[in-house]
PDB file of C-alpha atoms in Angstrom:
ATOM      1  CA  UNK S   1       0.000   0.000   0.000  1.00  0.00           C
ATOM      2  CA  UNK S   2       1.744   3.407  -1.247  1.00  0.00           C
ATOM      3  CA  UNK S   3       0.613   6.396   1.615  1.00  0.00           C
ATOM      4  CA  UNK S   4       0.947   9.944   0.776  1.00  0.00           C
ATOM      5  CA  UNK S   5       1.011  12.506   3.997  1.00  0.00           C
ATOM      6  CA  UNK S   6       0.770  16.181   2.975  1.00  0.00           C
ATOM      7  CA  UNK S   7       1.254  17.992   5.814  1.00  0.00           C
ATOM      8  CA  UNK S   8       3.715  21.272   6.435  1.00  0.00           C
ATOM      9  CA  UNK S   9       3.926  20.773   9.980  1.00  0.00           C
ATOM     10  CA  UNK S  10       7.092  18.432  10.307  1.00  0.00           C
ATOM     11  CA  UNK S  11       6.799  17.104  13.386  1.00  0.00           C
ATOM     12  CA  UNK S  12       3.106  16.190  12.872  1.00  0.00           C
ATOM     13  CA  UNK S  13       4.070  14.959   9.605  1.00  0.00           C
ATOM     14  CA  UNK S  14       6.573  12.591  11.424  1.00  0.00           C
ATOM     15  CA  UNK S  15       3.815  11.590  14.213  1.00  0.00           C
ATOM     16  CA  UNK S  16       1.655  10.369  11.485  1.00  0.00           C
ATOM     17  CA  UNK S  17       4.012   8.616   9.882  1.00  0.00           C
ATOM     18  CA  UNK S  18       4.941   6.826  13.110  1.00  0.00           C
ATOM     19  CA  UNK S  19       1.757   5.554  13.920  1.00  0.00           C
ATOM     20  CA  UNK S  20       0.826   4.217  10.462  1.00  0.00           C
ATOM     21  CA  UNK S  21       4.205   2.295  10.053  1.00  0.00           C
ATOM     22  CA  UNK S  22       3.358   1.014  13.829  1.00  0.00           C
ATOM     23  CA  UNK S  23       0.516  -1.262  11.578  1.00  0.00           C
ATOM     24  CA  UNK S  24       2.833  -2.406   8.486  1.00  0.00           C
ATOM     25  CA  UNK S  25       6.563  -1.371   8.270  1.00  0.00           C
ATOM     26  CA  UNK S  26       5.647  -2.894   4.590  1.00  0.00           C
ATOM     27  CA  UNK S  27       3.411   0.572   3.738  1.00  0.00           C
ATOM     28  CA  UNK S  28       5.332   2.831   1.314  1.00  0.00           C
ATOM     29  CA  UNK S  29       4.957   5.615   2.940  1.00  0.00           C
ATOM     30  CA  UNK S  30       5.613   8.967   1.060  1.00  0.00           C
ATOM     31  CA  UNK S  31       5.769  12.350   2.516  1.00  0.00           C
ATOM     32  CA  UNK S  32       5.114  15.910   0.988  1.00  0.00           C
ATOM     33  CA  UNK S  33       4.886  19.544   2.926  1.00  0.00           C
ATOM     34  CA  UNK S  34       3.454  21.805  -0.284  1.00  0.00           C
ATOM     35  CA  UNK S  35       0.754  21.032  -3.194  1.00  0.00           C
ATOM     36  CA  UNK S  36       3.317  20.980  -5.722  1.00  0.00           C
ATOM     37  CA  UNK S  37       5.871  18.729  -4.408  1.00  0.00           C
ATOM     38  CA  UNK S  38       2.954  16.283  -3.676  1.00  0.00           C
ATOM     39  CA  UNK S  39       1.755  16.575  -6.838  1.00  0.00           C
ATOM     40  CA  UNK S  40       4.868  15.445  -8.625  1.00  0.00           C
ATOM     41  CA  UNK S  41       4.685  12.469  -5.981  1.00  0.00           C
ATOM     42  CA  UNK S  42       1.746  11.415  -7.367  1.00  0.00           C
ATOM     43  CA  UNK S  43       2.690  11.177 -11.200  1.00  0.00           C
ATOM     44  CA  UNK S  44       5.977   9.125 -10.183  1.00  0.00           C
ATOM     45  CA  UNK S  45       3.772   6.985  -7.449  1.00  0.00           C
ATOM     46  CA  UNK S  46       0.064   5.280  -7.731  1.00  0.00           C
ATOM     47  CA  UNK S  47      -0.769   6.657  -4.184  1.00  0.00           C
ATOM     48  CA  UNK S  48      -3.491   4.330  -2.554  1.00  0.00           C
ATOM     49  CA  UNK S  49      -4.722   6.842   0.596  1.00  0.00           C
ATOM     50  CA  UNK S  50      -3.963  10.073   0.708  1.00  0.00           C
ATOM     51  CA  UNK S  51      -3.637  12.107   4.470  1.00  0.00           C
ATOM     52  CA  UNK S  52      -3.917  15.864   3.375  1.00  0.00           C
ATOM     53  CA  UNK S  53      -3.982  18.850   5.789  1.00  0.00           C
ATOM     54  CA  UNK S  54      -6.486  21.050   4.749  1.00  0.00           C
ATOM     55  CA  UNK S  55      -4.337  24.379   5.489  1.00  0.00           C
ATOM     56  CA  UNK S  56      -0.943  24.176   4.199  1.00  0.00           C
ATOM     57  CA  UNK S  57       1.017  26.970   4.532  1.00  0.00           C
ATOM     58  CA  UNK S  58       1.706  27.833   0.596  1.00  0.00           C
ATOM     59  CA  UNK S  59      -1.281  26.184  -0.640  1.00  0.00           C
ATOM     60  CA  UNK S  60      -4.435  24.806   0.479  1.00  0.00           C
ATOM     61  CA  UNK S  61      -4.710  21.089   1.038  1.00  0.00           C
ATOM     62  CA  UNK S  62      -8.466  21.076  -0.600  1.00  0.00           C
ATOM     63  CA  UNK S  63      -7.044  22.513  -3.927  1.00  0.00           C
ATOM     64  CA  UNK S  64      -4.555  19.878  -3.963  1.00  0.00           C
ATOM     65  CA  UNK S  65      -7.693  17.321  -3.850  1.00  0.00           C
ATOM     66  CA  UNK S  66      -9.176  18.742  -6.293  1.00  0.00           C
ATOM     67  CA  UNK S  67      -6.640  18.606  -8.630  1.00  0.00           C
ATOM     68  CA  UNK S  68      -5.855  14.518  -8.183  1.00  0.00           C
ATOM     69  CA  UNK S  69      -9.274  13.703  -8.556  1.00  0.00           C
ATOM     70  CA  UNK S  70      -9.004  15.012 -12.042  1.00  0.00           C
ATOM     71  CA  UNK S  71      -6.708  12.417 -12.442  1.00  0.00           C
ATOM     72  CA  UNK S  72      -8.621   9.385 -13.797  1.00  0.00           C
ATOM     73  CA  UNK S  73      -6.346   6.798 -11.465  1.00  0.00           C
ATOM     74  CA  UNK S  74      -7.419   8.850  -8.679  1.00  0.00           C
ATOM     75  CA  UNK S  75     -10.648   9.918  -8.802  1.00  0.00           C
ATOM     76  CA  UNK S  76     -11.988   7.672  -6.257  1.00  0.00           C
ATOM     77  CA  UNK S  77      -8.742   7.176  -4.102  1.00  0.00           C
ATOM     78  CA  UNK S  78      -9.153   7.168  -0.484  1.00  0.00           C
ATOM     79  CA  UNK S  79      -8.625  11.124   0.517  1.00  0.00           C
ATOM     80  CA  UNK S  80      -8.739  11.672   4.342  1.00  0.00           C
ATOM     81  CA  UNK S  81      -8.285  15.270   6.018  1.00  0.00           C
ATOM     82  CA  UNK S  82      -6.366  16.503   8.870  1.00  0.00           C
ATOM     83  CA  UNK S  83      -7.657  19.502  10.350  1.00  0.00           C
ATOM     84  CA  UNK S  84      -8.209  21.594  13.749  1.00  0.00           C
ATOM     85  CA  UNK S  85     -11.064  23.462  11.814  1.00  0.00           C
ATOM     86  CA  UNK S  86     -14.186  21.772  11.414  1.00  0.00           C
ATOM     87  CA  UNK S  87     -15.576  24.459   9.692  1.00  0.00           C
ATOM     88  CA  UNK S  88     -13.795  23.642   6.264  1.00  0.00           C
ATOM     89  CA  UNK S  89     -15.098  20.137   6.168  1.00  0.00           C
ATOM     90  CA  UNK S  90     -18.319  20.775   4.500  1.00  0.00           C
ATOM     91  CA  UNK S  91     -16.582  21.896   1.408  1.00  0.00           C
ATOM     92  CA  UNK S  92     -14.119  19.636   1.843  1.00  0.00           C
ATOM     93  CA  UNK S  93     -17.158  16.753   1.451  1.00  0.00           C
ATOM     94  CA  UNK S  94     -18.536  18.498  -1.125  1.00  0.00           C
ATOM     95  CA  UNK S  95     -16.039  19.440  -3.768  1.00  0.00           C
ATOM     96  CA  UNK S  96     -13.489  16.803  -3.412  1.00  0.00           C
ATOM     97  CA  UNK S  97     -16.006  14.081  -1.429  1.00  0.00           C
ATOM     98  CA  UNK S  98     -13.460  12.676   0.535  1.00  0.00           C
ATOM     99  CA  UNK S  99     -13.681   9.696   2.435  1.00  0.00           C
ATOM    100  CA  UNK S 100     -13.316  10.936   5.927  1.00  0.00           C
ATOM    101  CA  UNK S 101     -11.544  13.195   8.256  1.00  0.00           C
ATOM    102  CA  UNK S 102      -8.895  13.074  11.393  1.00  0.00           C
ATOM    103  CA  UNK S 103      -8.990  16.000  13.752  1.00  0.00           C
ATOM    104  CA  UNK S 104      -5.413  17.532  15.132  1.00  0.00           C
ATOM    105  CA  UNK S 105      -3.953  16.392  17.517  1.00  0.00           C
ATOM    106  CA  UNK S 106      -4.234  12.945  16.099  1.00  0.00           C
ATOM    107  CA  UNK S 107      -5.444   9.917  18.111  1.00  0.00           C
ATOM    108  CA  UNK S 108      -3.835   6.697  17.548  1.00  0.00           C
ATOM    109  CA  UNK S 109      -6.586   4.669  17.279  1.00  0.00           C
ATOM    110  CA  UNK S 110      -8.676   6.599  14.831  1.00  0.00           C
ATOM    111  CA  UNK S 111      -5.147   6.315  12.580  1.00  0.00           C
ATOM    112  CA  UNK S 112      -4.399   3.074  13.219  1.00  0.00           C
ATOM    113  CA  UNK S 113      -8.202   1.902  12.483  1.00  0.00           C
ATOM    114  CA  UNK S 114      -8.516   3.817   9.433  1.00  0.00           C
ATOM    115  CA  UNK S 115      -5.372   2.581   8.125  1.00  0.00           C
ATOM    116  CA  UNK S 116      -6.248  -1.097   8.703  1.00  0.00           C
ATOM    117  CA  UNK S 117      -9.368  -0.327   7.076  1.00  0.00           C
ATOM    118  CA  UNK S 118      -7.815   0.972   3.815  1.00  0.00           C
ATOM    119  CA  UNK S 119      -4.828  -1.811   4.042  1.00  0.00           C
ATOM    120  CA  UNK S 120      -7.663  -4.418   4.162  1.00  0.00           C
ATOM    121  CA  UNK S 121      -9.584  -2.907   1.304  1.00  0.00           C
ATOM    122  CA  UNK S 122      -6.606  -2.254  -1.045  1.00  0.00           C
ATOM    123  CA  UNK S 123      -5.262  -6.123  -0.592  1.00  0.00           C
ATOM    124  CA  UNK S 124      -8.240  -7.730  -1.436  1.00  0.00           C
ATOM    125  CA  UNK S 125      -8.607  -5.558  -4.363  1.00  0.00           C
ATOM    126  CA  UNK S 126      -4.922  -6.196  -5.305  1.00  0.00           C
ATOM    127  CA  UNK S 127      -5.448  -9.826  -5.224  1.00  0.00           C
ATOM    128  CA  UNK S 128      -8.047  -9.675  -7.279  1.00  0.00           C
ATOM    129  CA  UNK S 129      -6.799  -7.475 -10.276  1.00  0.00           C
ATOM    130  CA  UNK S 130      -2.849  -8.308  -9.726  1.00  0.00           C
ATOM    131  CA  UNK S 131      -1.620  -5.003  -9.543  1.00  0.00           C
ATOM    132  CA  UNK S 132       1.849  -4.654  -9.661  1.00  0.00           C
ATOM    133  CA  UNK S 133       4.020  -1.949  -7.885  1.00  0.00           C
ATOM    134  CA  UNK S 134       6.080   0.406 -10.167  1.00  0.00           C
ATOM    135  CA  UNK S 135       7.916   3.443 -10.585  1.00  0.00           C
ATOM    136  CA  UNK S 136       8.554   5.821 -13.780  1.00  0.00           C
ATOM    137  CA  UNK S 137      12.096   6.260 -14.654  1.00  0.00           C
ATOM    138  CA  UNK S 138      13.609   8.429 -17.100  1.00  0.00           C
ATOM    139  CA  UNK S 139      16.311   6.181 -18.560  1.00  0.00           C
ATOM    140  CA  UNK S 140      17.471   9.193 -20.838  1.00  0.00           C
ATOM    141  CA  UNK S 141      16.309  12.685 -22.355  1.00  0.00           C
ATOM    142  CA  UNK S 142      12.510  11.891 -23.559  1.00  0.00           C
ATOM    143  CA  UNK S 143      12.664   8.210 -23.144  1.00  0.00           C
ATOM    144  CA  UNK S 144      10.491   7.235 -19.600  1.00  0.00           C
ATOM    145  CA  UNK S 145      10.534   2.753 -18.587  1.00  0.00           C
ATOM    146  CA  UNK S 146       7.980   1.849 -16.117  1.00  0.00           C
ATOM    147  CA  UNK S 147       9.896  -0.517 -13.974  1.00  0.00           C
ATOM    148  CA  UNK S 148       8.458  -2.832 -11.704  1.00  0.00           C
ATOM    149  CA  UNK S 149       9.567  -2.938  -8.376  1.00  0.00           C
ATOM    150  CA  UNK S 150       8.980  -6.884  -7.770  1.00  0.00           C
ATOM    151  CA  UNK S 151      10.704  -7.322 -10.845  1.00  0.00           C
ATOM    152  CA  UNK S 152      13.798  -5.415  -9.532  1.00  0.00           C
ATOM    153  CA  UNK S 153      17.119  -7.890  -8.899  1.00  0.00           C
ATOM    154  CA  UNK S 154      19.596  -5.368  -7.863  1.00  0.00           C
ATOM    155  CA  UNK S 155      21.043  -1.845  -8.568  1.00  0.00           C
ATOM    156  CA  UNK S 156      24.317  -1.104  -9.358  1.00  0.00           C
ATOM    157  CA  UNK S 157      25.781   2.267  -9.741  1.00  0.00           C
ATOM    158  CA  UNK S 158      29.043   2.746 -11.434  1.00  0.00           C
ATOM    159  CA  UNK S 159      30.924   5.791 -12.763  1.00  0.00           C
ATOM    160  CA  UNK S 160      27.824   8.075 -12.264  1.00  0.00           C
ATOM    161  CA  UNK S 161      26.044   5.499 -14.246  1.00  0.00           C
ATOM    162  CA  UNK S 162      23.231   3.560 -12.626  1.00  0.00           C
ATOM    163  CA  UNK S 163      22.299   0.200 -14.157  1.00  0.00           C
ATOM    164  CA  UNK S 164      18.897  -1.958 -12.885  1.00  0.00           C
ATOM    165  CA  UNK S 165      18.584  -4.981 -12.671  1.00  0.00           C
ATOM    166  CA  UNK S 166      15.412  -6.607 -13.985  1.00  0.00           C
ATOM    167  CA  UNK S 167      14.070 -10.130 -14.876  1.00  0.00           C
ATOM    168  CA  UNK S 168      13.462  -8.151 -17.785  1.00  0.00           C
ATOM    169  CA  UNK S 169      16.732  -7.028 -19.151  1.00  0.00           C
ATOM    170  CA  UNK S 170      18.825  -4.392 -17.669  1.00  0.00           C
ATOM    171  CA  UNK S 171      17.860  -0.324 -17.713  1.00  0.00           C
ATOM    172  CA  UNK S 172      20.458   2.196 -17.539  1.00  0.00           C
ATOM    173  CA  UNK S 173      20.635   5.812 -16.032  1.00  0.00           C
ATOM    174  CA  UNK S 174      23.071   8.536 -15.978  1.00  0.00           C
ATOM    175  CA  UNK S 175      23.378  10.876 -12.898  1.00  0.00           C
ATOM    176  CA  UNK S 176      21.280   8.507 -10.653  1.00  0.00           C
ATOM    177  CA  UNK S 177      22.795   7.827  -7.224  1.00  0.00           C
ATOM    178  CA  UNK S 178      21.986   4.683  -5.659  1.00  0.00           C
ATOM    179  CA  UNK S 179      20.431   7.032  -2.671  1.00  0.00           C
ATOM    180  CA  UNK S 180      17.957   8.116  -5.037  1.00  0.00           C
ATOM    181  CA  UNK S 181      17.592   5.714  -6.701  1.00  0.00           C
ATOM    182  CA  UNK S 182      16.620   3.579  -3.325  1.00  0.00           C
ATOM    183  CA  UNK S 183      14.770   6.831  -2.153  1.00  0.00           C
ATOM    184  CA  UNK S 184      12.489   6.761  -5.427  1.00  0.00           C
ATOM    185  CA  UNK S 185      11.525   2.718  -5.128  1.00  0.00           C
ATOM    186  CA  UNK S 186      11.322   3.339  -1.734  1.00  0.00           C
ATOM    187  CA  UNK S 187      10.946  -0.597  -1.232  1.00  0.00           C
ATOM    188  CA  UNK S 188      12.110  -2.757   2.244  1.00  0.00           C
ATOM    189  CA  UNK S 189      12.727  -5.862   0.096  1.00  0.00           C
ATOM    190  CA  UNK S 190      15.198  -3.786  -1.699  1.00  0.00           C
ATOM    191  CA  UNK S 191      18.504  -3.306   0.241  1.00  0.00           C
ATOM    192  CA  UNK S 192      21.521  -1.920  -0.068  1.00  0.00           C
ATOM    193  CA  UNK S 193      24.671  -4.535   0.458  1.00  0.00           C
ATOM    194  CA  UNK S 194      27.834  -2.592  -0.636  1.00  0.00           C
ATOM    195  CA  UNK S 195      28.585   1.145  -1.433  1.00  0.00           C
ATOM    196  CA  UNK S 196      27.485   1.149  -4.990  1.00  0.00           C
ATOM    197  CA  UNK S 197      24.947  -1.561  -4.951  1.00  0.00           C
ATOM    198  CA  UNK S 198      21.623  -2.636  -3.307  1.00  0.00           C
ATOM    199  CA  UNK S 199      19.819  -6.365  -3.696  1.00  0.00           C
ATOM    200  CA  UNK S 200      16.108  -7.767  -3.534  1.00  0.00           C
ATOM    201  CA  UNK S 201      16.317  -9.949  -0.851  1.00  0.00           C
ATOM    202  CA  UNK S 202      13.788 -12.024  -2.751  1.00  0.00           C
ATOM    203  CA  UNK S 203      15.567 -12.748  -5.270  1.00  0.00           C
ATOM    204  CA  UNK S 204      18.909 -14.028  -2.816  1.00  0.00           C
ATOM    205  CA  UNK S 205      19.668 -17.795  -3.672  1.00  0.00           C
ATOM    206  CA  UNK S 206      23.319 -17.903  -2.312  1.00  0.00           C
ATOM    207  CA  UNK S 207      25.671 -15.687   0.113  1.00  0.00           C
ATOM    208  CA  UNK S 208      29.736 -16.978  -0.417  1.00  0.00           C
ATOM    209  CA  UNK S 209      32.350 -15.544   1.377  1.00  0.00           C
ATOM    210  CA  UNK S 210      35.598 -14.261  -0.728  1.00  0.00           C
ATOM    211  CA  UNK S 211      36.973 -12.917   1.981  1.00  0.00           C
ATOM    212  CA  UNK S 212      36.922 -11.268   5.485  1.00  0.00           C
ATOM    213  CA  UNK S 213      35.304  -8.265   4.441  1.00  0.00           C
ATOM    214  CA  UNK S 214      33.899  -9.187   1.349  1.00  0.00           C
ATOM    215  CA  UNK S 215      31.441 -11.316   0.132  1.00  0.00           C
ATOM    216  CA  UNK S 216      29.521 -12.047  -3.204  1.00  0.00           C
ATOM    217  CA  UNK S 217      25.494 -12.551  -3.554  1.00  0.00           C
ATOM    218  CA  UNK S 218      23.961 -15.054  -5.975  1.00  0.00           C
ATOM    219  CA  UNK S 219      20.757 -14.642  -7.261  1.00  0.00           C
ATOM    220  CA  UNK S 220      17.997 -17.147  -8.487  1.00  0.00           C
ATOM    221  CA  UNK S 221      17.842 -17.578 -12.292  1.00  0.00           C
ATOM    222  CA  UNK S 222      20.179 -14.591 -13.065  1.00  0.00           C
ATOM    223  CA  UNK S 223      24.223 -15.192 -13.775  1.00  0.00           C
ATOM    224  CA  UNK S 224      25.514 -11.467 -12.577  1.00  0.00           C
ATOM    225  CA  UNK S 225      26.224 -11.507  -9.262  1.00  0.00           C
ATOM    226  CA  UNK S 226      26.437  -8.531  -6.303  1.00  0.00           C
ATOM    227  CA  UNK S 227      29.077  -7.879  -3.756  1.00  0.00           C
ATOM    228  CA  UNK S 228      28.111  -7.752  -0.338  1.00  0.00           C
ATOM    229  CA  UNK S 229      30.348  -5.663   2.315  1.00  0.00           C
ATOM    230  CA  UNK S 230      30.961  -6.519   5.881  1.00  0.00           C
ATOM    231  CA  UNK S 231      29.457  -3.092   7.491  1.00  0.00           C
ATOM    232  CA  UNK S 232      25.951  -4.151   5.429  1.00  0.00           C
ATOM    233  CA  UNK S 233      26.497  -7.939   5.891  1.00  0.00           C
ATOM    234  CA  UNK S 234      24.358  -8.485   9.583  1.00  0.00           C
ATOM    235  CA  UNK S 235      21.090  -6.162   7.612  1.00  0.00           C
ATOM    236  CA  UNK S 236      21.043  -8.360   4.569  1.00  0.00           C
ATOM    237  CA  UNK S 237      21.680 -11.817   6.470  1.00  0.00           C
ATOM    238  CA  UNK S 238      18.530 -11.412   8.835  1.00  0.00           C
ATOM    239  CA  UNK S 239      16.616 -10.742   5.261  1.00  0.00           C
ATOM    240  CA  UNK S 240      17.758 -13.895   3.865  1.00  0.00           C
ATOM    241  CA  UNK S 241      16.864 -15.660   7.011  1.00  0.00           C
TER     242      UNK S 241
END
C-alpha cells in the first residue's frame, strides 16, 4: 500500500508517519509539505490513501484534492483530512467528497483503524486485479521505462552510471545515485549490500564468502552476481533468514 502525507507541519508529519508504520513497516509511505511537491509524488507513485492537511502553509490542502481527482487513477482514491477546523469540512465533502476526516492532535486509534481499514480494502482488491508496484524512470532525455519494483534484482551504480537490474533485461541511467535511486523505489525488500549496490532480498539464492570483508550474492535464475560488504552484511543476512 503506497501512503501519501501532505502535511507542512514536520513534526506532525513525522507523528503520522509513526503511527501508520506502527501497523505495516511494509506501507510505502511517502511524505510531501506543499501542493506541488505532492503533486509530482503522485505522477511518479500510484498513491493508494492520501492524508492531506487542509491548510498548508503555501497552498491549500483542498485545492490539492481537487486537482488529483481530475486524475482518472485517482478519482476515487481514499482522501482523508487533517484539520483543527471543522468548519472547512463541508466543502471539503462536497467538492473533493473525501472519504473521511482526522482531527489535530491525532489519536492513535482513529489512525491506526482507518489505516487497517484501507490496508484491508486495497489487498483484497490487489489480489483480485494483480496489480503490480512500479515506478517511472527516465532512462534518458525523452525516453520514460515503467519498472516494476517486484521485478527489480539489484542496482548497481558505477561511474555516475546507474544500471537496474530486472528479470526483464537491464535499464540504464546517468546521474542517478543509488540514494535516489533507493529513495524513489522506496521498497524494504530492496537493500543496499555494498557502497554502490543494493539487492532484492527475494531474489537471494546464495551468500559466499571471498573474503573477510567481502562477500559475493547469488541470485535465483540470473548469472551477474552482487558484492556484499561486511558493514551491510548483519542487515542483509537477517533478510535472507
Amino acid at each position: 500500500m503506497n501512503v501519501l502525507i501532505v502535511e507542512d507541519d514536520m513534526l506532525q508529519r513525522k507523528s503520522l508517519k509513526m503511527m501508520i508504520q506502527q501497523i505495516d513497516k511494509g506501507i510505502n509511505i511517502y511524505e510531501s509539505a506543499d501542493k506541488d511537491e505532492a503533486l509530482e509524488i503522485t505522477s511518479i507513485y500510484s498513491i493508494d490513501v492520501f492524508y492531506v492537511d487542509i491548510c498548508l502553509n503555501s497552498s491549500s490542502g483542498v485545492d490539492f484534492a481537487i486537482e488529483i481527482r481530475k486524475i482518472p487513477k485517482y478519482e476515487f482514491s481514499f482522501i482523508i483530512f487533517l484539520t483543527t477546523h471543522v468548519e472547512y469540512l463541508t466543502k471539503a465533502f462536497k467538492e473533493v467528497h473525501c472519504y473521511d476526516y482526522i482531527l489535530k492532535p491525532y489519536n492513535m486509534s482513529d489512525v491506526v483503524n482507518m489505516t487497517k481499514h484501507f490496508k484491508a480494502h486495497i489487498e483484497k482488491t490487489n489480489e483480485k486485479s494483480e496489480v503490480k508496484r512500479y515506478v517511472i524512470i527516465e532512462v534518458k532525455s525523452g525516453v520514460n521505462v515503467k519498472i516494476y519494483v517486484d521485478e527489480t534484482i539489484f542496482i548497481e551504480v558505477y561511474l555516475r552510471k546507474c544500471m537496474i537490474h530486472t528479470v526483464n533485461g537491464i535499464f540504464k541511467v546517468n546521474n542517478l545515485p543509488l540514494s535516489k535511486i533507493l529513495k524513489i523505489i522506496n521498497c524494504n525488500n530492496i537493500v543496499q549490500c555494498h557502497k554502490s549496490f543494493a539487492v532484492n532480498v527475494n531474489y537471494i539464492k546464495k551468500i559466499e564468502n571471498v573474503d573477510s570483508k567481502l562477500s559475493a550474492i547469488y541470485f535465483e535464475n540470473y548469472d551477474e552476481n552482487a558484492p556484499l560488504g561486511y558493514k551491510f552484511k548483519n542487515t542483509i543476512m537477517e533478510q535472507f533468514q
